[in-house]
Amino acid sequence: MMERHFYVRGMATLMMTMMVSFVMVMVSFATFKASLYQMKRAQNLIKLRQSHWRAEGAIECLYAYLQQHTFSAFEQQTRFDKIILESQCLTRLMSTELDVSHEPDGSGLIHAKDNAYNISRRFHYGPKVGEGVVVLNAKAHFIGQVEFMPDTLRYPRQSGLFPCVSVRFLDEVKYSQGGSSAQLLTQQPAVNGPYPQFEGECAFSHRTTLRQHDSTQNLQHGFAQDFVQDLTISPFSSYFLRAKSPSSIRQLKHQFRLVNITNIEQAHRCASIINRLISLGYSRVWVNGHCLIDSPISSYKPISLVVEGGIFAAIGEHEFLGSMLYLIDTTLAQNRTLNEVWKSVRFYPQIKDYLSDKTFYFSEGHFAPQGGIYIDALGVEAVFKDIGVFEYRASAHPFERSKVLEWQPGGWFAF
């Protein structure tokens, strides 16, 4: 009986051991299977991320190459497959494929595929926007009623609301009310004004309203972000798309109808001279010397007016479809005392209260070229009094704007 009892207990122990061993094997198998699954999943994720970074890197590489070769890629319309090959953004070791599409309106897409991973990013190649209605490296003093229908950057900060640019400046912008109800005000941009098919509004952060004296040099000034201080500004280069130098000025003058004004009496006929040249079909007029405009200028097609080397004044109402560059080198000895010339101007008594010893440029009334005003005059003050509305229209600028390649914000698309 004892032997049978030990036999039964042995069998039970053996069965229990076998069951525990079986459970442990099953648990181990399940754990191994789960670990194998996790390892496989992690491996796939690593491969996916590798594909992602290879594709994104190839897109960024090609974009950087296009930045350096925009002329051949977009102006000469070199085939993009040839450009991709020359860019060396793809190597034999990479499984990535690249292609580019570009539409006539300037929008485009760079697409990359790596194994099963696809990613694209949108770009735009077209005229530079957002320079401003007034671009100057001189000090600016706005007086009285002045309103801006401004330029803008190409893409909104939020739906329909754009970062507008009224004035781009180097040194200082001041505002003086001049009258009890006057104000400096940023309105909405003109429809199709900054560029074709534009229709939007300025973001609240880019809309200025001033009803009292202020200066951008005040720590708590009231100018909004549509007044942009730019320490790299070059109005001449922005206007002509080339570096400023004596040789470039000489070359550019050959493209203009030159007018040499040698005395104040001639300077008072500046408006009639400009109007006559416009009526004869000239669209580019370069005035050497003083230019004093006290009768209306009328242009109904885009013209370019350059005034160099003298004082400039414009009073009264004008219809000026075009743009203007005022250019003076104050490092030259003969230009340092030009402000003394104001005393010989016929309408000096009515404007003298608004001039300082640094004022070389003065406008009162509606002298607001729709293609913008560019003032390249370091150390000089430009005064704008009761201008009314600066309505900016890029189409009124007679020179083609420089073209830039830029990403569209939020332009990544993975699928």
Coordinates of C-alpha atoms in Angstrom, one line a residue:
M1 CA 0.0 0.0 0.0
M2 CA 2.8 2.3 0.8
E3 CA 4.4 1.6 -2.5
R4 CA 1.2 2.4 -4.3
H5 CA 0.8 5.6 -2.3
F6 CA 4.3 6.8 -3.3
Y7 CA 3.6 5.8 -6.9
V8 CA 0.4 7.9 -7.1
R9 CA 2.2 10.9 -5.5
G10 CA 5.1 10.5 -8.0
M11 CA 2.7 10.4 -10.9
A12 CA 0.9 13.6 -9.6
T13 CA 4.2 15.4 -9.1
L14 CA 5.3 14.4 -12.6
M15 CA 2.0 15.6 -14.1
M16 CA 2.3 18.9 -12.2
T17 CA 5.8 19.3 -13.3
M18 CA 4.9 18.7 -16.9
M19 CA 2.0 21.1 -16.7
V20 CA 4.1 23.8 -15.2
S21 CA 6.8 23.2 -17.8
F22 CA 4.2 23.4 -20.6
V23 CA 2.8 26.7 -19.2
M24 CA 6.3 28.1 -18.9
V25 CA 7.1 27.0 -22.5
M26 CA 3.8 28.6 -23.7
V27 CA 4.5 31.8 -21.8
S28 CA 8.1 31.9 -23.1
F29 CA 6.8 31.3 -26.7
A30 CA 4.2 34.1 -26.3
T31 CA 6.8 36.5 -24.9
F32 CA 9.2 35.6 -27.7
K33 CA 6.5 36.1 -30.3
A34 CA 5.6 39.5 -28.8
S35 CA 9.3 40.5 -28.7
L36 CA 9.8 39.3 -32.3
Y37 CA 6.7 41.4 -33.3
Q38 CA 8.1 44.5 -31.5
M39 CA 11.5 44.0 -33.0
K40 CA 10.0 43.7 -36.5
R41 CA 7.8 46.7 -35.9
A42 CA 10.7 48.8 -34.6
Q43 CA 12.7 47.7 -37.6
N44 CA 10.0 48.8 -40.0
L45 CA 9.7 52.1 -38.2
I46 CA 13.4 52.7 -38.5
K47 CA 13.3 51.9 -42.2
L48 CA 10.3 54.3 -42.6
R49 CA 12.1 57.1 -40.8
Q50 CA 15.2 56.4 -42.9
S51 CA 13.1 56.7 -46.0
H52 CA 11.5 59.9 -44.6
W53 CA 14.9 61.6 -44.0
R54 CA 16.4 60.5 -47.2
A55 CA 13.4 61.9 -49.1
E56 CA 13.3 65.1 -47.2
G57 CA 17.0 65.5 -47.5
A58 CA 16.8 65.1 -51.2
I59 CA 14.1 67.7 -51.5
E60 CA 16.1 70.2 -49.4
C61 CA 19.2 69.5 -51.4
L62 CA 17.4 70.0 -54.8
Y63 CA 15.8 73.2 -53.5
A64 CA 19.2 74.6 -52.4
Y65 CA 20.6 73.8 -55.9
L66 CA 17.6 75.5 -57.6
Q67 CA 18.3 78.6 -55.4
Q68 CA 21.7 78.8 -57.0
H69 CA 20.5 78.0 -60.6
T70 CA 17.2 79.8 -60.8
F71 CA 18.0 81.4 -64.2
S72 CA 18.7 78.2 -66.0
A73 CA 16.0 76.3 -64.2
F74 CA 13.1 78.8 -64.7
E75 CA 14.2 81.5 -67.2
Q76 CA 16.0 79.2 -69.7
Q77 CA 13.7 76.3 -68.8
T78 CA 16.3 73.7 -68.6
R79 CA 14.7 70.2 -68.2
F80 CA 14.3 69.3 -64.6
D81 CA 15.5 65.8 -65.0
K82 CA 18.8 67.2 -66.3
I83 CA 18.9 69.6 -63.3
I84 CA 18.3 66.8 -60.9
L85 CA 21.1 64.8 -62.4
E86 CA 23.5 67.8 -62.2
S87 CA 22.5 68.6 -58.6
Q88 CA 24.1 65.3 -57.4
C89 CA 21.4 65.2 -54.7
L90 CA 20.9 61.5 -55.5
T91 CA 23.6 58.8 -55.3
R92 CA 23.7 55.2 -56.3
L93 CA 23.4 54.1 -52.7
M94 CA 20.1 56.0 -52.3
S95 CA 16.7 54.5 -53.2
T96 CA 15.2 58.0 -53.6
E97 CA 13.5 59.3 -56.7
L98 CA 13.0 63.1 -57.4
D99 CA 10.8 65.0 -59.8
V100 CA 9.7 68.7 -60.2
S101 CA 6.6 70.2 -61.6
H102 CA 6.3 74.0 -62.3
E103 CA 3.1 75.9 -63.3
P104 CA 3.0 79.2 -65.4
D105 CA 1.7 81.1 -62.4
G106 CA 5.0 80.4 -60.6
S107 CA 3.8 77.7 -58.2
G108 CA 5.6 74.4 -58.2
L109 CA 6.1 71.1 -56.4
I110 CA 9.2 69.0 -55.6
H111 CA 8.2 65.4 -55.0
A112 CA 10.4 62.6 -53.6
K113 CA 9.7 58.9 -53.3
D114 CA 11.8 56.5 -51.2
N115 CA 10.7 52.9 -51.2
A116 CA 7.0 53.2 -50.3
Y117 CA 7.3 56.6 -48.7
N118 CA 6.2 59.7 -50.7
I119 CA 6.7 63.3 -49.7
S120 CA 6.2 66.7 -51.5
R121 CA 6.8 70.3 -50.8
R122 CA 5.4 73.3 -52.6
F123 CA 7.4 76.4 -53.8
H124 CA 6.9 79.6 -55.7
Y125 CA 9.2 81.3 -58.2
G126 CA 8.2 84.8 -59.1
P127 CA 8.7 88.6 -58.6
K128 CA 9.7 89.6 -55.2
V129 CA 7.0 91.3 -53.1
G130 CA 6.7 93.1 -49.8
E131 CA 9.3 95.8 -50.4
G132 CA 6.9 98.6 -49.4
V133 CA 5.2 101.7 -50.9
V134 CA 8.1 104.0 -49.8
V135 CA 11.6 102.6 -49.6
L136 CA 14.3 104.9 -48.3
N137 CA 17.6 105.1 -46.5
A138 CA 17.0 108.7 -45.6
K139 CA 15.0 109.9 -42.6
A140 CA 11.3 110.2 -43.3
H141 CA 8.9 112.7 -41.8
F142 CA 5.2 112.3 -42.5
I143 CA 3.0 115.3 -41.7
G144 CA -0.8 115.6 -41.6
Q145 CA -3.2 113.3 -43.5
V146 CA -1.2 110.3 -44.9
E147 CA -2.8 106.9 -45.7
F148 CA -1.3 103.8 -47.1
M149 CA -2.9 101.1 -49.3
P150 CA 0.3 99.0 -48.7
D151 CA 2.4 96.3 -50.3
T152 CA 2.3 92.8 -48.7
L153 CA 4.3 89.6 -48.5
R154 CA 3.0 86.8 -50.7
Y155 CA 1.5 84.5 -48.1
P156 CA -0.9 85.3 -45.2
R157 CA 0.0 84.7 -41.6
Q158 CA -3.6 83.4 -41.1
S159 CA -6.5 83.0 -43.4
G160 CA -6.8 86.2 -45.5
L161 CA -4.7 88.3 -43.2
F162 CA -1.3 89.4 -44.6
P163 CA 1.9 90.9 -43.3
C164 CA 1.6 94.3 -45.0
V165 CA 4.5 96.7 -45.7
S166 CA 3.9 100.4 -46.0
V167 CA 7.4 101.9 -45.5
R168 CA 10.8 100.1 -45.5
F169 CA 13.4 102.3 -43.9
L170 CA 17.0 102.4 -42.6
D171 CA 17.1 105.2 -40.0
E172 CA 14.0 106.9 -38.6
V173 CA 10.4 107.6 -39.4
K174 CA 8.6 110.4 -37.7
Y175 CA 4.9 111.5 -37.8
S176 CA 3.5 114.9 -36.9
Q177 CA -0.3 115.4 -36.9
G178 CA -0.2 118.9 -38.4
G179 CA -4.0 119.3 -38.0
S180 CA -6.6 118.4 -35.3
S181 CA -8.2 115.7 -37.3
A182 CA -5.2 114.4 -39.3
Q183 CA -3.9 110.9 -38.9
L184 CA -1.4 108.4 -40.4
L185 CA -3.4 105.4 -41.3
T186 CA -2.8 102.0 -42.9
Q187 CA -5.8 100.9 -45.0
Q188 CA -6.3 97.6 -46.8
P189 CA -4.2 96.8 -49.9
A190 CA -5.7 97.4 -53.3
V191 CA -7.2 94.4 -55.0
N192 CA -4.6 93.0 -57.4
G193 CA -2.3 95.7 -55.9
P194 CA 0.7 93.8 -54.4
Y195 CA 0.6 91.2 -57.2
P196 CA -2.0 89.7 -59.6
Q197 CA -5.0 88.0 -58.1
F198 CA -4.3 89.4 -54.7
E199 CA -7.3 89.8 -52.5
G200 CA -6.8 90.1 -48.8
E201 CA -6.4 92.3 -45.7
C202 CA -3.6 93.4 -43.4
A203 CA -3.1 91.5 -40.2
F204 CA -4.0 93.7 -37.2
S205 CA -0.3 93.7 -36.2
H206 CA 0.5 95.3 -39.5
R207 CA -2.0 98.2 -39.4
T208 CA -0.8 101.6 -38.1
T209 CA -3.0 104.4 -36.8
L210 CA -1.4 107.5 -35.4
R211 CA -3.1 110.7 -34.3
Q212 CA -0.2 112.3 -32.4
H213 CA 3.5 113.0 -32.9
D214 CA 5.6 109.9 -32.8
S215 CA 9.0 108.5 -33.9
T216 CA 10.3 104.9 -34.5
Q217 CA 13.2 105.9 -32.2
N218 CA 10.8 106.1 -29.3
L219 CA 11.0 102.9 -27.2
Q220 CA 7.1 102.7 -27.0
H221 CA 6.3 104.1 -30.4
G222 CA 2.9 103.4 -32.1
F223 CA 4.1 102.4 -35.5
A224 CA 2.8 98.9 -36.4
Q225 CA 4.8 96.2 -38.1
D226 CA 4.0 97.5 -41.6
F227 CA 6.8 100.0 -41.0
V228 CA 9.9 97.8 -41.4
Q229 CA 13.4 98.8 -40.4
D230 CA 15.8 97.1 -42.8
L231 CA 19.5 97.6 -42.0
T232 CA 20.5 96.1 -45.3
I233 CA 18.3 98.4 -47.4
S234 CA 19.6 99.7 -50.8
P235 CA 16.8 101.7 -52.6
F236 CA 19.0 102.0 -55.7
S237 CA 19.5 98.3 -56.0
S238 CA 15.9 97.5 -55.2
Y239 CA 14.8 99.9 -58.0
F240 CA 17.2 98.9 -60.7
L241 CA 18.1 95.3 -59.6
R242 CA 21.8 96.0 -59.8
A243 CA 24.5 97.3 -57.4
K244 CA 25.0 101.0 -57.1
S245 CA 28.2 102.3 -58.5
P246 CA 29.3 105.2 -60.8
S247 CA 29.6 102.8 -63.7
S248 CA 26.2 101.3 -63.3
I249 CA 24.7 104.8 -63.0
R250 CA 26.4 105.8 -66.3
Q251 CA 25.1 102.7 -68.0
L252 CA 21.6 103.2 -66.8
K253 CA 21.4 106.7 -68.0
H254 CA 21.7 105.4 -71.6
Q255 CA 18.3 103.8 -71.1
F256 CA 16.6 107.1 -70.1
R257 CA 15.8 110.5 -71.7
L258 CA 18.2 112.8 -69.9
V259 CA 17.3 116.3 -68.8
N260 CA 20.0 118.6 -67.4
I261 CA 18.7 121.4 -65.2
T262 CA 21.3 124.0 -64.4
N263 CA 19.4 126.7 -62.5
I264 CA 16.4 127.4 -60.4
E265 CA 14.4 129.0 -63.2
Q266 CA 14.7 125.8 -65.2
A267 CA 13.9 123.7 -62.1
H268 CA 10.5 125.5 -61.9
R269 CA 9.7 124.1 -65.4
C270 CA 10.4 120.5 -64.3
A271 CA 6.7 119.5 -64.5
S272 CA 6.2 120.9 -68.0
I273 CA 9.4 119.2 -69.2
I274 CA 8.3 115.9 -67.8
N275 CA 4.8 116.2 -69.2
R276 CA 6.2 117.1 -72.7
L277 CA 8.5 114.0 -72.7
I278 CA 5.6 111.8 -71.6
S279 CA 3.4 113.2 -74.4
L280 CA 6.3 112.4 -76.9
G281 CA 6.2 108.7 -75.7
Y282 CA 9.1 108.6 -73.3
S283 CA 8.5 106.3 -70.4
R284 CA 11.9 106.8 -68.7
V285 CA 13.0 110.3 -67.7
W286 CA 16.2 111.1 -65.8
V287 CA 16.6 114.7 -64.4
N288 CA 20.1 115.9 -63.5
G289 CA 19.8 118.8 -61.0
H290 CA 16.9 120.4 -59.1
C291 CA 13.3 119.5 -59.9
L292 CA 10.5 121.7 -58.5
I293 CA 7.0 120.6 -59.5
D294 CA 4.2 123.0 -58.8
S295 CA 1.9 122.1 -61.7
P296 CA 0.2 118.7 -62.3
I297 CA 2.1 115.7 -63.7
S298 CA -0.1 113.3 -65.6
S299 CA 0.9 109.8 -66.8
Y300 CA -1.5 107.1 -67.8
K301 CA 1.0 104.4 -68.5
P302 CA 3.8 103.3 -66.2
I303 CA 6.8 105.7 -66.3
S304 CA 10.1 105.9 -64.4
L305 CA 11.2 109.2 -63.1
V306 CA 14.7 109.6 -61.6
V307 CA 15.9 112.9 -60.0
E308 CA 19.6 113.0 -59.2
G309 CA 21.9 115.6 -57.7
G310 CA 19.5 118.4 -56.6
I311 CA 16.7 119.2 -54.3
F312 CA 13.2 117.9 -55.2
A313 CA 9.8 119.3 -54.4
A314 CA 6.3 118.5 -55.6
I315 CA 3.1 120.3 -54.5
G316 CA -0.5 120.0 -55.7
E317 CA -2.5 117.2 -57.3
H318 CA -0.9 114.7 -59.6
E319 CA -1.9 111.5 -61.5
F320 CA 1.3 109.6 -61.5
L321 CA 1.1 106.0 -62.8
G322 CA 4.7 104.9 -62.4
S323 CA 7.5 105.0 -59.9
M324 CA 10.2 107.4 -58.8
L325 CA 13.8 107.3 -57.5
Y326 CA 15.4 110.3 -55.8
L327 CA 19.2 109.9 -55.8
I328 CA 21.8 112.1 -54.2
D329 CA 25.3 111.6 -52.9
T330 CA 25.8 113.8 -49.8
T331 CA 29.4 112.9 -49.5
L332 CA 30.1 115.2 -52.5
A333 CA 31.1 118.7 -51.3
Q334 CA 28.8 120.4 -53.8
N335 CA 25.8 118.6 -52.3
R336 CA 26.3 119.3 -48.6
T337 CA 24.8 122.8 -48.7
L338 CA 21.9 122.1 -51.1
N339 CA 19.4 123.0 -48.4
E340 CA 20.3 126.6 -48.9
V341 CA 18.7 126.5 -52.3
W342 CA 15.2 126.3 -50.7
K343 CA 15.3 130.0 -50.1
S344 CA 15.3 130.7 -53.8
V345 CA 12.3 128.5 -54.5
R346 CA 9.1 130.4 -55.4
F347 CA 6.8 128.6 -53.0
Y348 CA 9.4 128.6 -50.2
P349 CA 7.3 130.9 -47.9
Q350 CA 4.5 128.3 -47.8
I351 CA 6.7 125.3 -47.0
K352 CA 9.5 126.7 -45.0
D353 CA 7.9 125.7 -41.6
Y354 CA 8.2 122.1 -42.6
L355 CA 11.8 122.0 -43.7
S356 CA 14.9 121.2 -41.6
D357 CA 18.5 121.8 -42.4
K358 CA 18.6 118.1 -43.7
T359 CA 15.5 118.3 -46.0
F360 CA 16.4 117.7 -49.6
Y361 CA 13.1 116.1 -50.6
F362 CA 9.6 117.6 -50.0
S363 CA 6.1 116.7 -51.3
E364 CA 2.8 118.2 -50.4
G365 CA -0.5 117.2 -51.8
H366 CA -1.2 114.1 -53.8
F367 CA 2.3 113.2 -55.2
A368 CA 2.1 109.5 -54.7
P369 CA 3.4 107.4 -57.6
Q370 CA 1.5 104.1 -57.6
G371 CA 4.6 102.1 -58.4
G372 CA 6.4 103.3 -55.3
I373 CA 8.8 106.0 -54.1
Y374 CA 12.5 105.1 -53.6
I375 CA 14.9 107.5 -52.0
D376 CA 18.6 106.8 -51.9
A377 CA 20.0 109.7 -49.9
L378 CA 21.9 108.8 -46.8
G379 CA 21.9 111.5 -44.1
V380 CA 19.0 113.4 -45.8
E381 CA 15.4 114.0 -44.6
A382 CA 12.4 113.4 -46.8
V383 CA 9.2 115.2 -45.9
F384 CA 5.7 114.0 -47.0
K385 CA 2.9 116.4 -46.1
D386 CA -0.8 115.8 -46.5
I387 CA -0.2 113.2 -49.3
G388 CA -3.6 111.7 -49.0
V389 CA -3.4 108.0 -50.1
F390 CA -0.4 106.1 -51.2
E391 CA -2.1 103.4 -53.3
Y392 CA 0.4 100.7 -54.2
R393 CA 0.1 98.8 -57.4
A394 CA 3.1 96.6 -58.5
S395 CA 1.9 96.7 -62.1
A396 CA 2.6 100.5 -62.1
H397 CA 6.4 99.9 -61.6
P398 CA 8.0 100.1 -65.1
F399 CA 10.9 97.7 -64.2
E400 CA 10.4 94.0 -63.7
R401 CA 10.9 93.1 -60.1
S402 CA 13.6 90.7 -59.1
K403 CA 12.4 87.1 -58.9
V404 CA 12.9 84.9 -55.9
L405 CA 12.4 81.2 -55.1
E406 CA 10.7 80.5 -51.8
W407 CA 8.9 77.7 -50.0
Q408 CA 5.2 78.0 -49.6
P409 CA 4.4 78.1 -45.8
G410 CA 2.9 74.7 -44.7
G411 CA 3.9 73.2 -48.0
W412 CA 4.9 69.7 -46.8
F413 CA 2.6 66.9 -47.9
A414 CA 3.3 63.2 -47.0
F415 CA 1.2 60.5 -48.5

